[in-house]
PDB file of C-alpha atoms and ligand atoms in Angstrom:
ATOM      1  CA  MET A   1       1.827 -21.495  33.544  1.00  0.00           C
ATOM      2  CA  PHE A   2       2.877 -23.695  30.512  1.00  0.00           C
ATOM      3  CA  LEU A   3       1.402 -25.160  27.399  1.00  0.00           C
ATOM      4  CA  GLN A   4       1.960 -28.825  26.710  1.00  0.00           C
ATOM      5  CA  CYS A   5       2.618 -28.661  22.996  1.00  0.00           C
ATOM      6  CA  GLY A   6       3.498 -32.200  21.363  1.00  0.00           C
ATOM      7  CA  LYS A   7       7.351 -32.959  22.226  1.00  0.00           C
ATOM      8  CA  PHE A   8       7.597 -29.261  23.827  1.00  0.00           C
ATOM      9  CA  LYS A   9       6.514 -27.814  26.977  1.00  0.00           C
ATOM     10  CA  LEU A  10       6.357 -24.196  26.576  1.00  0.00           C
ATOM     11  CA  ALA A  11       6.407 -21.625  29.281  1.00  0.00           C
ATOM     12  CA  LEU A  12       3.922 -18.912  29.108  1.00  0.00           C
ATOM     13  CA  GLU A  13       5.746 -16.316  31.314  1.00  0.00           C
ATOM     14  CA  ARG A  14       6.415 -14.027  28.199  1.00  0.00           C
ATOM     15  CA  PRO A  15       4.306 -13.640  25.038  1.00  0.00           C
ATOM     16  CA  LEU A  16       5.351 -16.215  22.565  1.00  0.00           C
ATOM     17  CA  ILE A  17       5.527 -15.418  18.787  1.00  0.00           C
ATOM     18  CA  MET A  18       3.790 -17.828  16.404  1.00  0.00           C
ATOM     19  CA  GLY A  19       5.024 -17.301  12.881  1.00  0.00           C
ATOM     20  CA  VAL A  20       2.489 -17.970   9.945  1.00  0.00           C
ATOM     21  CA  VAL A  21       3.379 -20.094   6.977  1.00  0.00           C
ATOM     22  CA  ASN A  22       0.361 -20.114   4.338  1.00  0.00           C
ATOM     23  CA  VAL A  23       1.112 -23.017   1.820  1.00  0.00           C
ATOM     24  CA  THR A  24      -1.691 -21.536  -0.311  1.00  0.00           C
ATOM     25  CA  PRO A  25      -2.088 -19.624  -3.641  1.00  0.00           C
ATOM     26  CA  ASP A  26      -4.676 -17.355  -2.273  1.00  0.00           C
ATOM     27  CA  SER A  27      -4.052 -16.306   1.200  1.00  0.00           C
ATOM     28  CA  PHE A  28      -4.890 -12.598   2.058  1.00  0.00           C
ATOM     29  CA  SER A  29      -1.512 -11.370   3.307  1.00  0.00           C
ATOM     30  CA  ASP A  30       0.993 -13.576   1.253  1.00  0.00           C
ATOM     31  CA  GLY A  31      -1.143 -15.702  -1.207  1.00  0.00           C
ATOM     32  CA  GLY A  32       1.048 -17.442  -3.525  1.00  0.00           C
ATOM     33  CA  LEU A  33       4.528 -16.282  -2.152  1.00  0.00           C
ATOM     34  CA  PHE A  34       4.988 -19.672  -0.270  1.00  0.00           C
ATOM     35  CA  ALA A  35       2.624 -22.058  -2.244  1.00  0.00           C
ATOM     36  CA  ASP A  36       5.577 -24.047  -3.347  1.00  0.00           C
ATOM     37  CA  ARG A  37       6.698 -26.557  -0.740  1.00  0.00           C
ATOM     38  CA  THR A  38      10.526 -25.637  -0.763  1.00  0.00           C
ATOM     39  CA  ARG A  39       9.623 -21.910  -0.560  1.00  0.00           C
ATOM     40  CA  ALA A  40       7.428 -22.649   2.205  1.00  0.00           C
ATOM     41  CA  ALA A  41      10.029 -24.503   4.260  1.00  0.00           C
ATOM     42  CA  ASP A  42      12.445 -21.797   3.490  1.00  0.00           C
ATOM     43  CA  GLN A  43      10.132 -19.135   4.902  1.00  0.00           C
ATOM     44  CA  ALA A  44       9.495 -21.344   7.865  1.00  0.00           C
ATOM     45  CA  ARG A  45      13.398 -21.632   8.671  1.00  0.00           C
ATOM     46  CA  ARG A  46      13.651 -17.823   7.939  1.00  0.00           C
ATOM     47  CA  LEU A  47      10.844 -17.200  10.656  1.00  0.00           C
ATOM     48  CA  ILE A  48      12.757 -19.382  13.175  1.00  0.00           C
ATOM     49  CA  ASP A  49      16.049 -17.497  12.466  1.00  0.00           C
ATOM     50  CA  GLU A  50      13.810 -14.305  13.087  1.00  0.00           C
ATOM     51  CA  GLY A  51      12.857 -15.550  16.663  1.00  0.00           C
ATOM     52  CA  ALA A  52       9.573 -17.457  16.157  1.00  0.00           C
ATOM     53  CA  ASP A  53       8.744 -19.636  19.248  1.00  0.00           C
ATOM     54  CA  LEU A  54       6.392 -22.016  17.002  1.00  0.00           C
ATOM     55  CA  LEU A  55       5.126 -22.079  13.600  1.00  0.00           C
ATOM     56  CA  ASP A  56       1.695 -22.354  12.122  1.00  0.00           C
ATOM     57  CA  ILE A  57       1.448 -24.083   8.692  1.00  0.00           C
ATOM     58  CA  GLY A  58      -1.809 -23.754   6.776  1.00  0.00           C
ATOM     59  CA  GLY A  59      -3.091 -25.203   3.465  1.00  0.00           C
ATOM     60  CA  GLU A  60      -6.567 -23.334   3.200  1.00  0.00           C
ATOM     61  CA  SER A  61      -7.047 -19.742   3.021  1.00  0.00           C
ATOM     62  CA  THR A  62      -9.798 -18.677   5.449  1.00  0.00           C
ATOM     63  CA  ARG A  63      -9.773 -15.099   4.513  1.00  0.00           C
ATOM     64  CA  PRO A  64     -13.428 -13.554   3.865  1.00  0.00           C
ATOM     65  CA  GLY A  65     -14.891 -14.848   0.853  1.00  0.00           C
ATOM     66  CA  ALA A  66     -12.340 -17.746   0.544  1.00  0.00           C
ATOM     67  CA  ALA A  67     -13.489 -21.076  -1.193  1.00  0.00           C
ATOM     68  CA  PRO A  68     -12.978 -24.357   0.803  1.00  0.00           C
ATOM     69  CA  VAL A  69     -10.329 -26.668  -0.578  1.00  0.00           C
ATOM     70  CA  THR A  70     -10.549 -30.543  -0.760  1.00  0.00           C
ATOM     71  CA  LEU A  71      -8.850 -32.738   1.725  1.00  0.00           C
ATOM     72  CA  ASP A  72      -6.549 -34.107  -1.121  1.00  0.00           C
ATOM     73  CA  GLU A  73      -5.455 -30.724  -2.080  1.00  0.00           C
ATOM     74  CA  GLU A  74      -4.931 -29.489   1.479  1.00  0.00           C
ATOM     75  CA  ARG A  75      -2.945 -32.710   2.438  1.00  0.00           C
ATOM     76  CA  ARG A  76      -0.860 -32.090  -0.890  1.00  0.00           C
ATOM     77  CA  ARG A  77       0.031 -28.825   0.307  1.00  0.00           C
ATOM     78  CA  VAL A  78       1.000 -29.307   3.882  1.00  0.00           C
ATOM     79  CA  LEU A  79       2.259 -32.616   4.467  1.00  0.00           C
ATOM     80  CA  PRO A  80       5.386 -32.351   2.491  1.00  0.00           C
ATOM     81  CA  VAL A  81       6.130 -29.135   4.223  1.00  0.00           C
ATOM     82  CA  LEU A  82       5.515 -30.553   7.655  1.00  0.00           C
ATOM     83  CA  GLU A  83       7.831 -33.446   6.666  1.00  0.00           C
ATOM     84  CA  ARG A  84      10.744 -30.973   5.600  1.00  0.00           C
ATOM     85  CA  LEU A  85      10.466 -29.107   8.797  1.00  0.00           C
ATOM     86  CA  ALA A  86      10.549 -32.311  11.251  1.00  0.00           C
ATOM     87  CA  GLY A  87      13.226 -31.643  13.761  1.00  0.00           C
ATOM     88  CA  CYS A  88      13.396 -28.044  13.066  1.00  0.00           C
ATOM     89  CA  GLY A  89      13.647 -27.078  16.659  1.00  0.00           C
ATOM     90  CA  VAL A  90      10.330 -25.347  17.303  1.00  0.00           C
ATOM     91  CA  PRO A  91       6.660 -26.783  17.664  1.00  0.00           C
ATOM     92  CA  LEU A  92       4.913 -27.171  14.623  1.00  0.00           C
ATOM     93  CA  SER A  93       1.181 -26.300  14.458  1.00  0.00           C
ATOM     94  CA  LEU A  94      -1.160 -27.285  11.528  1.00  0.00           C
ATOM     95  CA  ASP A  95      -3.940 -24.753  10.803  1.00  0.00           C
ATOM     96  CA  THR A  96      -6.875 -27.059   9.628  1.00  0.00           C
ATOM     97  CA  ARG A  97     -10.500 -27.719  10.331  1.00  0.00           C
ATOM     98  CA  LYS A  98     -10.558 -31.274   8.636  1.00  0.00           C
ATOM     99  CA  PRO A  99     -10.253 -34.060  11.430  1.00  0.00           C
ATOM    100  CA  GLU A 100      -8.782 -36.621   8.709  1.00  0.00           C
ATOM    101  CA  LEU A 101      -6.044 -34.185   8.121  1.00  0.00           C
ATOM    102  CA  MET A 102      -5.472 -33.705  11.790  1.00  0.00           C
ATOM    103  CA  ARG A 103      -5.088 -37.425  12.253  1.00  0.00           C
ATOM    104  CA  GLU A 104      -2.380 -37.621   9.632  1.00  0.00           C
ATOM    105  CA  ALA A 105      -0.409 -34.534  10.699  1.00  0.00           C
ATOM    106  CA  ILE A 106      -0.342 -35.906  14.295  1.00  0.00           C
ATOM    107  CA  ALA A 107       0.975 -39.092  13.131  1.00  0.00           C
ATOM    108  CA  ALA A 108       3.525 -37.175  10.976  1.00  0.00           C
ATOM    109  CA  GLY A 109       4.678 -35.551  14.224  1.00  0.00           C
ATOM    110  CA  VAL A 110       2.893 -32.251  14.385  1.00  0.00           C
ATOM    111  CA  ASP A 111       2.575 -30.526  17.915  1.00  0.00           C
ATOM    112  CA  MET A 112      -0.368 -28.579  17.657  1.00  0.00           C
ATOM    113  CA  VAL A 113      -3.626 -28.525  15.878  1.00  0.00           C
ATOM    114  CA  ASN A 114      -5.132 -24.909  15.197  1.00  0.00           C
ATOM    115  CA  ASP A 115      -8.978 -25.097  14.308  1.00  0.00           C
ATOM    116  CA  ILE A 116     -10.781 -21.906  13.279  1.00  0.00           C
ATOM    117  CA  THR A 117     -13.871 -24.125  13.987  1.00  0.00           C
ATOM    118  CA  ALA A 118     -12.752 -24.975  17.524  1.00  0.00           C
ATOM    119  CA  LEU A 119     -12.907 -28.688  16.857  1.00  0.00           C
ATOM    120  CA  SER A 120     -16.507 -28.605  16.162  1.00  0.00           C
ATOM    121  CA  ALA A 121     -16.599 -30.979  13.151  1.00  0.00           C
ATOM    122  CA  PRO A 122     -17.791 -34.506  14.065  1.00  0.00           C
ATOM    123  CA  ALA A 123     -14.894 -36.489  14.855  1.00  0.00           C
ATOM    124  CA  ALA A 124     -12.387 -33.502  15.386  1.00  0.00           C
ATOM    125  CA  LEU A 125     -12.127 -33.847  19.189  1.00  0.00           C
ATOM    126  CA  ASP A 126     -11.611 -37.575  18.817  1.00  0.00           C
ATOM    127  CA  ALA A 127      -8.902 -37.110  16.170  1.00  0.00           C
ATOM    128  CA  VAL A 128      -6.753 -34.962  18.668  1.00  0.00           C
ATOM    129  CA  ALA A 129      -7.794 -36.100  22.060  1.00  0.00           C
ATOM    130  CA  GLY A 130      -5.391 -39.354  22.263  1.00  0.00           C
ATOM    131  CA  ALA A 131      -2.134 -37.535  21.283  1.00  0.00           C
ATOM    132  CA  PRO A 132      -0.353 -34.928  23.374  1.00  0.00           C
ATOM    133  CA  VAL A 133      -0.775 -32.171  20.924  1.00  0.00           C
ATOM    134  CA  ALA A 134      -1.963 -28.717  21.810  1.00  0.00           C
ATOM    135  CA  VAL A 135      -5.197 -27.414  20.468  1.00  0.00           C
ATOM    136  CA  CYS A 136      -6.238 -23.987  19.412  1.00  0.00           C
ATOM    137  CA  LEU A 137      -9.910 -23.336  19.724  1.00  0.00           C
ATOM    138  CA  MET A 138     -10.879 -20.432  17.807  1.00  0.00           C
ATOM    139  CA  HIS A 139     -14.359 -18.500  17.491  1.00  0.00           C
ATOM    140  CA  MET A 140     -15.878 -17.651  14.318  1.00  0.00           C
ATOM    141  CA  GLN A 141     -19.373 -16.165  13.530  1.00  0.00           C
ATOM    142  CA  GLY A 142     -20.567 -17.909  10.312  1.00  0.00           C
ATOM    143  CA  GLU A 143     -18.435 -19.284   7.655  1.00  0.00           C
ATOM    144  CA  PRO A 144     -15.387 -17.771   5.638  1.00  0.00           C
ATOM    145  CA  GLY A 145     -17.449 -17.439   2.550  1.00  0.00           C
ATOM    146  CA  THR A 146     -19.926 -15.247   4.076  1.00  0.00           C
ATOM    147  CA  MET A 147     -18.897 -14.301   7.674  1.00  0.00           C
ATOM    148  CA  GLN A 148     -17.951 -10.659   7.193  1.00  0.00           C
ATOM    149  CA  ALA A 149     -21.463  -9.852   5.393  1.00  0.00           C
ATOM    150  CA  SER A 150     -23.271  -8.720   8.643  1.00  0.00           C
ATOM    151  CA  PRO A 151     -21.822  -9.823  11.771  1.00  0.00           C
ATOM    152  CA  ARG A 152     -23.958  -9.131  14.676  1.00  0.00           C
ATOM    153  CA  TYR A 153     -23.424  -9.291  18.387  1.00  0.00           C
ATOM    154  CA  GLY A 154     -25.138  -7.846  21.435  1.00  0.00           C
ATOM    155  CA  ASP A 155     -21.992  -8.054  23.950  1.00  0.00           C
ATOM    156  CA  VAL A 156     -19.213  -9.343  21.684  1.00  0.00           C
ATOM    157  CA  VAL A 157     -16.846 -10.013  24.508  1.00  0.00           C
ATOM    158  CA  GLY A 158     -19.245 -11.905  26.542  1.00  0.00           C
ATOM    159  CA  GLU A 159     -20.564 -14.038  23.576  1.00  0.00           C
ATOM    160  CA  VAL A 160     -17.177 -14.963  22.365  1.00  0.00           C
ATOM    161  CA  LEU A 161     -15.981 -15.747  25.909  1.00  0.00           C
ATOM    162  CA  GLY A 162     -19.256 -17.909  26.364  1.00  0.00           C
ATOM    163  CA  PHE A 163     -18.665 -19.981  23.055  1.00  0.00           C
ATOM    164  CA  LEU A 164     -15.011 -20.539  23.934  1.00  0.00           C
ATOM    165  CA  ALA A 165     -15.744 -21.528  27.550  1.00  0.00           C
ATOM    166  CA  ALA A 166     -18.216 -24.152  26.178  1.00  0.00           C
ATOM    167  CA  ARG A 167     -15.490 -25.424  23.628  1.00  0.00           C
ATOM    168  CA  VAL A 168     -13.022 -25.632  26.300  1.00  0.00           C
ATOM    169  CA  ALA A 169     -15.461 -27.666  28.455  1.00  0.00           C
ATOM    170  CA  ALA A 170     -16.098 -30.035  25.575  1.00  0.00           C
ATOM    171  CA  ALA A 171     -12.436 -30.357  25.066  1.00  0.00           C
ATOM    172  CA  GLU A 172     -11.787 -31.229  28.613  1.00  0.00           C
ATOM    173  CA  ALA A 173     -14.670 -33.593  28.427  1.00  0.00           C
ATOM    174  CA  ALA A 174     -13.009 -35.305  25.480  1.00  0.00           C
ATOM    175  CA  GLY A 175      -9.831 -35.862  27.555  1.00  0.00           C
ATOM    176  CA  ILE A 176      -7.878 -32.840  26.573  1.00  0.00           C
ATOM    177  CA  ALA A 177      -6.231 -31.309  29.605  1.00  0.00           C
ATOM    178  CA  ARG A 178      -6.256 -27.572  30.207  1.00  0.00           C
ATOM    179  CA  ASP A 179      -2.409 -27.259  29.860  1.00  0.00           C
ATOM    180  CA  ARG A 180      -2.968 -28.367  26.132  1.00  0.00           C
ATOM    181  CA  ILE A 181      -5.681 -25.840  25.263  1.00  0.00           C
ATOM    182  CA  VAL A 182      -5.237 -22.579  23.735  1.00  0.00           C
ATOM    183  CA  ALA A 183      -8.266 -20.151  23.067  1.00  0.00           C
ATOM    184  CA  ASP A 184      -8.551 -17.465  20.530  1.00  0.00           C
ATOM    185  CA  PRO A 185     -11.238 -15.068  19.956  1.00  0.00           C
ATOM    186  CA  GLY A 186     -10.792 -15.125  16.168  1.00  0.00           C
ATOM    187  CA  PHE A 187     -10.107 -11.381  15.093  1.00  0.00           C
ATOM    188  CA  GLY A 188     -11.644 -10.816  11.641  1.00  0.00           C
ATOM    189  CA  PHE A 189     -13.759 -13.992  11.801  1.00  0.00           C
ATOM    190  CA  GLY A 190     -17.305 -12.735  11.491  1.00  0.00           C
ATOM    191  CA  LYS A 191     -16.428  -9.341  13.132  1.00  0.00           C
ATOM    192  CA  ALA A 192     -16.821  -5.901  12.112  1.00  0.00           C
ATOM    193  CA  LEU A 193     -14.128  -3.228  13.017  1.00  0.00           C
ATOM    194  CA  GLU A 194     -16.003  -2.220  16.245  1.00  0.00           C
ATOM    195  CA  HIS A 195     -16.331  -5.888  17.399  1.00  0.00           C
ATOM    196  CA  ASN A 196     -12.415  -6.310  16.793  1.00  0.00           C
ATOM    197  CA  LEU A 197     -11.518  -3.279  18.719  1.00  0.00           C
ATOM    198  CA  ALA A 198     -13.899  -4.282  21.603  1.00  0.00           C
ATOM    199  CA  LEU A 199     -12.139  -7.746  21.805  1.00  0.00           C
ATOM    200  CA  LEU A 200      -8.647  -6.216  21.758  1.00  0.00           C
ATOM    201  CA  ARG A 201      -9.775  -3.863  24.494  1.00  0.00           C
ATOM    202  CA  GLY A 202     -11.318  -6.714  26.540  1.00  0.00           C
ATOM    203  CA  LEU A 203      -8.793  -9.444  25.832  1.00  0.00           C
ATOM    204  CA  GLY A 204      -7.959  -9.790  29.524  1.00  0.00           C
ATOM    205  CA  ALA A 205     -11.343 -11.305  30.159  1.00  0.00           C
ATOM    206  CA  PHE A 206     -10.207 -14.254  28.128  1.00  0.00           C
ATOM    207  CA  ARG A 207      -7.734 -15.043  30.757  1.00  0.00           C
ATOM    208  CA  THR A 208     -10.413 -16.147  33.075  1.00  0.00           C
ATOM    209  CA  LEU A 209     -10.825 -19.392  30.762  1.00  0.00           C
ATOM    210  CA  GLY A 210      -7.867 -20.825  32.581  1.00  0.00           C
ATOM    211  CA  VAL A 211      -6.175 -21.694  29.473  1.00  0.00           C
ATOM    212  CA  ALA A 212      -3.501 -19.943  27.126  1.00  0.00           C
ATOM    213  CA  VAL A 213      -4.926 -17.012  25.167  1.00  0.00           C
ATOM    214  CA  MET A 214      -4.113 -16.583  21.417  1.00  0.00           C
ATOM    215  CA  ALA A 215      -4.475 -13.564  19.397  1.00  0.00           C
ATOM    216  CA  GLY A 216      -4.022 -13.175  15.437  1.00  0.00           C
ATOM    217  CA  LEU A 217      -4.309  -9.684  14.264  1.00  0.00           C
ATOM    218  CA  SER A 218      -1.453  -9.686  11.858  1.00  0.00           C
ATOM    219  CA  ARG A 219      -2.264  -7.771   8.535  1.00  0.00           C
ATOM    220  CA  LYS A 220      -5.950  -8.242   8.923  1.00  0.00           C
ATOM    221  CA  ALA A 221      -8.495  -6.155   7.263  1.00  0.00           C
ATOM    222  CA  MET A 222      -9.145  -4.211  10.565  1.00  0.00           C
ATOM    223  CA  LEU A 223      -5.700  -2.756  10.319  1.00  0.00           C
ATOM    224  CA  GLY A 224      -6.308  -1.869   6.621  1.00  0.00           C
ATOM    225  CA  ALA A 225      -9.678   0.074   7.744  1.00  0.00           C
ATOM    226  CA  LEU A 226      -7.619   1.986  10.319  1.00  0.00           C
ATOM    227  CA  THR A 227      -4.552   2.809   8.148  1.00  0.00           C
ATOM    228  CA  GLY A 228      -5.641   2.676   4.683  1.00  0.00           C
ATOM    229  CA  ARG A 229      -2.894   0.269   3.699  1.00  0.00           C
ATOM    230  CA  GLU A 230      -2.683  -2.912   1.559  1.00  0.00           C
ATOM    231  CA  PRO A 231      -1.904  -6.370   3.635  1.00  0.00           C
ATOM    232  CA  ARG A 232       1.822  -6.273   2.682  1.00  0.00           C
ATOM    233  CA  ASP A 233       2.143  -2.853   4.051  1.00  0.00           C
ATOM    234  CA  ARG A 234       0.619  -3.282   7.461  1.00  0.00           C
ATOM    235  CA  VAL A 235       3.569  -4.449   9.165  1.00  0.00           C
ATOM    236  CA  HIS A 236       3.770  -1.463  11.449  1.00  0.00           C
ATOM    237  CA  ALA A 237       0.172  -1.561  12.588  1.00  0.00           C
ATOM    238  CA  SER A 238       0.489  -5.271  12.969  1.00  0.00           C
ATOM    239  CA  VAL A 239       3.338  -4.615  15.406  1.00  0.00           C
ATOM    240  CA  ALA A 240       1.304  -2.213  17.369  1.00  0.00           C
ATOM    241  CA  ALA A 241      -1.574  -4.727  17.368  1.00  0.00           C
ATOM    242  CA  ALA A 242       0.506  -7.584  18.642  1.00  0.00           C
ATOM    243  CA  LEU A 243       1.993  -5.292  21.415  1.00  0.00           C
ATOM    244  CA  LEU A 244      -1.515  -4.255  22.578  1.00  0.00           C
ATOM    245  CA  ALA A 245      -2.525  -7.864  22.499  1.00  0.00           C
ATOM    246  CA  ALA A 246       0.483  -8.791  24.544  1.00  0.00           C
ATOM    247  CA  GLN A 247      -0.312  -5.869  26.879  1.00  0.00           C
ATOM    248  CA  ASN A 248      -4.070  -7.037  27.357  1.00  0.00           C
ATOM    249  CA  GLY A 249      -3.106 -10.604  27.974  1.00  0.00           C
ATOM    250  CA  ALA A 250      -2.375 -12.750  24.973  1.00  0.00           C
ATOM    251  CA  HIS A 251       0.268 -15.524  25.765  1.00  0.00           C
ATOM    252  CA  ILE A 252       0.602 -16.259  22.190  1.00  0.00           C
ATOM    253  CA  VAL A 253       0.499 -13.762  19.106  1.00  0.00           C
ATOM    254  CA  ARG A 254       0.091 -15.183  15.634  1.00  0.00           C
ATOM    255  CA  VAL A 255       2.098 -13.022  13.195  1.00  0.00           C
ATOM    256  CA  HIS A 256       3.555 -12.926   9.596  1.00  0.00           C
ATOM    257  CA  ASP A 257       6.331 -10.425  10.540  1.00  0.00           C
ATOM    258  CA  VAL A 258       8.300 -12.143  13.270  1.00  0.00           C
ATOM    259  CA  ALA A 259      11.409  -9.876  13.439  1.00  0.00           C
ATOM    260  CA  ALA A 260       9.544  -6.667  13.870  1.00  0.00           C
ATOM    261  CA  THR A 261       7.213  -8.275  16.399  1.00  0.00           C
ATOM    262  CA  ARG A 262      10.078  -9.811  18.315  1.00  0.00           C
ATOM    263  CA  ASP A 263      11.779  -6.352  18.632  1.00  0.00           C
ATOM    264  CA  ALA A 264       8.795  -4.733  19.736  1.00  0.00           C
ATOM    265  CA  LEU A 265       8.013  -7.324  22.362  1.00  0.00           C
ATOM    266  CA  ALA A 266      11.547  -7.344  23.743  1.00  0.00           C
ATOM    267  CA  VAL A 267      11.346  -3.612  24.523  1.00  0.00           C
ATOM    268  CA  TRP A 268       7.753  -4.112  25.965  1.00  0.00           C
ATOM    269  CA  ALA A 269       9.031  -7.061  28.220  1.00  0.00           C
ATOM    270  CA  ALA A 270      11.998  -5.142  29.525  1.00  0.00           C
ATOM    271  CA  VAL A 271       9.741  -2.287  30.372  1.00  0.00           C
ATOM    272  CA  MET A 272       7.288  -4.589  32.121  1.00  0.00           C
ATOM    273  CA  ARG A 273      10.023  -6.525  34.135  1.00  0.00           C
ATOM    274  CA  ASN A 274      10.946  -3.230  35.805  1.00  0.00           C
ATOM    275  CA  ALA A 275       7.476  -2.025  36.291  1.00  0.00           C
TER     276      ALA A 275
HETATM  277  N1  HH2 B 301      -6.004 -16.090  11.256  1.00  0.00           N
HETATM  278  C1  HH2 B 301      -6.132 -16.579   9.954  1.00  0.00           C
HETATM  279  C2  HH2 B 301      -5.925 -18.028  10.103  1.00  0.00           C
HETATM  280  N2  HH2 B 301      -5.863 -18.823  10.939  1.00  0.00           N
HETATM  281  N3  HH2 B 301      -6.010 -19.213  13.336  1.00  0.00           N
HETATM  282  C3  HH2 B 301      -6.065 -18.659  14.766  1.00  0.00           C
HETATM  283  N4  HH2 B 301      -5.958 -19.472  15.768  1.00  0.00           N
HETATM  284  N5  HH2 B 301      -6.298 -17.500  14.818  1.00  0.00           N
HETATM  285  C4  HH2 B 301      -6.302 -16.450  13.842  1.00  0.00           C
HETATM  286  O1  HH2 B 301      -6.613 -15.062  13.950  1.00  0.00           O
HETATM  287  C5  HH2 B 301      -6.328 -16.987  12.548  1.00  0.00           C
HETATM  288  C6  HH2 B 301      -6.085 -18.324  12.432  1.00  0.00           C
HETATM  289  C7  HH2 B 301      -6.138 -15.857   8.841  1.00  0.00           C
HETATM  290  O2  HH2 B 301      -4.927 -15.416   8.661  1.00  0.00           O
HETATM  291  P1  HH2 B 301      -3.851 -15.947   7.489  1.00  0.00           P
HETATM  292  O3  HH2 B 301      -3.640 -17.412   7.859  1.00  0.00           O
HETATM  293  O4  HH2 B 301      -2.700 -15.185   7.320  1.00  0.00           O
HETATM  294  O5  HH2 B 301      -4.702 -15.817   6.247  1.00  0.00           O
HETATM  295  P2  HH2 B 301      -5.497 -16.923   5.138  1.00  0.00           P
HETATM  296  O6  HH2 B 301      -6.612 -17.397   6.128  1.00  0.00           O
HETATM  297  O7  HH2 B 301      -6.038 -16.021   4.016  1.00  0.00           O
HETATM  298  O8  HH2 B 301      -4.406 -18.011   4.880  1.00  0.00           O
END
């Protein structure tokens, strides 16, 4: 199995590491650290040195309670960073829900569009369908501003899976082949701790979608709830969560701490090879 990702064709035989670079003043885990474009590009290169297989660049924080940013502001944050990273050797993903910015980033050479609203904005499918970019379709219940107020599910795995199956079908109908699609249950996006744990436990079910599966647990509030630690001190918990995600079927793990995740996955992969 492989993922067609712009200029790259990624083999999905071992879990891939997506390194996160937030070009934002307010992201929950690293807000403000890389808001400056030079710092963001330096951080991206550091993550590549640490072993990132791909990078996800974001210009809008979607942490619970975050306020939306305007198109102009988001563009001003991410496009110069994408330009600086052109030819960096790994695929570049843009984390955005704005179709106009998707088009501009594709024109600037981005390899993947990661959308927390699963390309549900009018014109989003059209914006990405004609280019060879990969797309990540993520599940979210509600909106970032209010999503953690009272998330409710009967059967969380079944409901998230049903939503993603419908979005994969919509993407295919728009002309996006399965080998370009990634599905992500959206840990922490309108989910209480028990929902996140059920999704991590049941991640294997998402393989039935027949597309690459991504999991993003890095430094999230659920790990704070389990350890009592602040976001920057959740590295160990994040590595454990990434390992469990890989064990349970994730093809791609989206993380802030690439070096630590890389080491843990190297041990896991060696054990699995000889199992
Ligand atoms: N999580 C965040 C943002 N984008 N995209 C996908 N596909 N999956 C995720 O789990 C996911 C995501 C939130 O993390 P982060 O980017 O570090 O924080 P913020 O939204 O505050 O910038």
